Amino acid sequence: MDVIFPVLSTNEPEAEGVVSTWFVRDGEQVAVGQLVAEVQVDKVSMEVPAEVAGTVHLLVEEEAVVTQGTVIATIG
């Protein structure tokens, strides 16, 4: 299951944002609904929960700048 950076700026869906905080470490087990990351675009931030239980594999570093809609982690 992919963890996707949500589209927070619908006026600019290709806008870049930042993974401001990871709440989990790479290889950590997560439960459904557990917070995985906090992301930010401009001054809008959002917490991203796990949609499935499993092992998290982080694909980007904290403070990484990515385009909205990018896969930032996987849960398997």
Coordinates of N, CA and C in Angstrom, one line a residue:
M1 N 0.8 -1.2 0.0 CA 0.0 0.0 0.0 C 0.9 1.2 0.0
D2 N 0.6 2.1 -0.9 CA 1.4 3.4 -1.0 C 0.8 4.4 0.0
V3 N 1.7 5.2 0.6 CA 1.4 6.4 1.4 C 1.7 7.5 0.5
I4 N 0.7 8.3 0.1 CA 0.8 9.3 -0.9 C 0.7 10.7 -0.2
F5 N 1.6 11.6 -0.6 CA 1.5 13.0 -0.2 C 0.2 13.6 -0.7
P6 N -0.7 14.0 0.2 CA -2.0 14.4 -0.2 C -2.0 15.7 -1.0
V7 N -3.0 16.0 -1.8 CA -3.1 17.2 -2.6 C -3.8 18.2 -1.6
L8 N -3.0 19.2 -1.1 CA -3.5 20.2 -0.2 C -3.8 21.5 -0.9
S9 N -3.2 21.7 -2.0 CA -3.4 22.9 -2.8 C -4.1 22.6 -4.1
T10 N -5.4 22.6 -4.1 CA -6.2 22.2 -5.3 C -6.0 23.2 -6.4
N11 N -5.7 24.5 -6.1 CA -5.5 25.5 -7.1 C -4.2 25.2 -7.9
E12 N -3.2 24.5 -7.3 CA -2.0 24.2 -7.9 C -1.7 22.7 -7.6
P13 N -2.3 21.7 -8.2 CA -2.1 20.3 -7.9 C -0.7 19.9 -8.1
E14 N 0.1 20.6 -8.9 CA 1.5 20.2 -9.1 C 2.5 20.9 -8.1
A15 N 1.9 21.6 -7.1 CA 2.7 22.4 -6.2 C 3.5 21.4 -5.3
E16 N 4.7 21.9 -4.9 CA 5.5 21.1 -4.0 C 5.2 21.3 -2.6
G17 N 5.5 20.4 -1.7 CA 5.3 20.5 -0.3 C 6.4 19.8 0.4
V18 N 6.3 19.7 1.7 CA 7.4 19.2 2.6 C 6.9 18.1 3.5
V19 N 7.6 17.0 3.6 CA 7.3 16.1 4.7 C 7.9 16.7 5.9
S20 N 7.1 17.3 6.7 CA 7.7 18.1 7.8 C 8.1 17.2 9.0
T21 N 7.3 16.1 9.2 CA 7.6 15.2 10.3 C 7.2 13.8 10.0
W22 N 8.1 12.8 10.3 CA 7.8 11.4 10.3 C 7.4 11.0 11.7
F23 N 6.3 10.4 12.0 CA 5.9 9.9 13.3 C 6.4 8.5 13.5
V24 N 6.9 7.9 12.5 CA 7.4 6.5 12.6 C 8.8 6.4 12.0
R25 N 9.5 5.3 12.3 CA 10.8 5.0 11.7 C 10.7 4.0 10.6
D26 N 11.6 4.0 9.7 CA 11.7 3.0 8.6 C 11.7 1.6 9.3
G27 N 10.9 0.7 8.8 CA 10.8 -0.7 9.3 C 9.9 -0.9 10.5
E28 N 9.3 0.2 11.0 CA 8.4 0.1 12.1 C 7.1 -0.4 11.7
Q29 N 6.4 -1.2 12.6 CA 5.1 -1.7 12.4 C 4.1 -0.6 12.8
V30 N 3.0 -0.5 11.9 CA 2.0 0.5 12.2 C 0.6 -0.2 12.2
A31 N -0.3 0.4 12.9 CA -1.7 0.0 12.9 C -2.6 0.9 12.0
V32 N -3.7 0.4 11.6 CA -4.6 1.2 10.8 C -5.0 2.5 11.7
G33 N -4.9 3.6 11.0 CA -5.2 4.9 11.7 C -4.1 5.5 12.4
Q34 N -3.0 4.8 12.6 CA -1.8 5.4 13.3 C -1.2 6.5 12.4
L35 N -0.8 7.6 13.1 CA -0.2 8.7 12.3 C 1.1 8.3 11.8
V36 N 1.4 8.5 10.5 CA 2.6 8.2 9.9 C 3.5 9.4 9.7
A37 N 2.9 10.5 9.2 CA 3.6 11.7 8.8 C 2.8 13.0 8.9
E38 N 3.4 14.1 9.0 CA 2.8 15.4 8.8 C 3.4 16.0 7.6
V39 N 2.6 16.5 6.7 CA 3.0 17.2 5.5 C 2.5 18.6 5.4
Q40 N 3.2 19.4 4.6 CA 2.8 20.8 4.5 C 3.0 21.3 3.1
V41 N 2.0 22.1 2.7 CA 2.1 22.9 1.4 C 1.8 24.3 1.8
D42 N 2.7 25.2 1.5 CA 2.5 26.6 1.9 C 2.3 26.7 3.4
K43 N 1.2 27.2 3.8 CA 0.9 27.3 5.3 C -0.2 26.3 5.7
V44 N -0.5 25.3 4.8 CA -1.5 24.3 5.2 C -0.8 23.0 5.5
S45 N -1.1 22.4 6.7 CA -0.5 21.1 7.0 C -1.6 20.1 7.3
M46 N -1.1 18.8 7.2 CA -2.1 17.7 7.4 C -1.3 16.5 7.9
E47 N -2.0 15.8 8.8 CA -1.4 14.6 9.3 C -1.9 13.4 8.4
V48 N -1.0 12.5 8.2 CA -1.3 11.4 7.3 C -1.3 10.1 8.1
P49 N -2.5 9.5 8.2 CA -2.6 8.2 8.9 C -2.3 7.0 8.0
A50 N -2.0 5.9 8.6 CA -1.9 4.6 7.9 C -3.3 4.1 7.6
E51 N -3.4 3.7 6.3 CA -4.7 3.2 5.9 C -4.8 1.6 6.1
V52 N -3.6 1.0 6.2 CA -3.5 -0.4 6.5 C -2.5 -0.7 7.6
A53 N -2.5 -1.8 8.2 CA -1.5 -2.2 9.1 C -0.4 -2.9 8.4
G54 N 0.8 -2.8 8.9 CA 2.0 -3.4 8.3 C 3.3 -2.7 8.7
T55 N 4.3 -3.0 7.9 CA 5.7 -2.5 8.1 C 5.8 -1.3 7.2
V56 N 6.3 -0.1 7.7 CA 6.5 1.1 6.9 C 7.9 1.1 6.3
H57 N 7.9 1.5 5.1 CA 9.2 1.7 4.4 C 9.2 3.1 3.9
L58 N 10.0 4.0 4.5 CA 10.0 5.4 4.1 C 10.8 5.6 2.8
L59 N 10.3 6.4 1.9 CA 10.9 6.6 0.6 C 11.6 8.0 0.5
V60 N 11.2 8.9 1.4 CA 11.8 10.2 1.4 C 12.2 10.6 2.8
E61 N 13.2 11.5 2.9 CA 13.7 12.0 4.2 C 12.7 13.0 4.8
E62 N 12.8 13.2 6.1 CA 12.1 14.3 6.7 C 12.6 15.6 6.1
E63 N 11.7 16.6 5.9 CA 12.0 17.9 5.3 C 12.3 17.8 3.8
A64 N 12.0 16.6 3.2 CA 12.2 16.5 1.8 C 11.1 17.3 1.1
V65 N 11.4 17.9 0.0 CA 10.5 18.6 -0.8 C 10.0 17.7 -2.0
V66 N 8.7 17.5 -2.0 CA 8.1 16.6 -3.1 C 6.9 17.2 -3.7
T67 N 6.5 16.8 -4.8 CA 5.3 17.2 -5.5 C 4.1 16.5 -4.8
Q68 N 3.0 17.2 -4.7 CA 1.8 16.6 -4.2 C 1.4 15.4 -5.0
G69 N 0.9 14.4 -4.4 CA 0.5 13.1 -5.1 C 1.7 12.1 -5.2
T70 N 2.9 12.5 -4.7 CA 4.0 11.6 -4.8 C 3.9 10.5 -3.7
V71 N 4.4 9.3 -4.0 CA 4.4 8.2 -3.0 C 5.6 8.6 -2.0
I72 N 5.3 8.7 -0.8 CA 6.4 9.1 0.2 C 6.8 7.9 1.1
A73 N 6.0 6.8 1.1 CA 6.3 5.6 1.9 C 5.4 4.5 1.4
T74 N 5.8 3.3 1.8 CA 4.9 2.1 1.5 C 4.7 1.4 2.8
I75 N 3.5 0.7 2.9 CA 3.2 -0.1 4.0 C 2.9 -1.5 3.5
G76 N 3.7 -2.5 3.9 CA 3.5 -3.8 3.4 C 3.4 -4.9 4.5

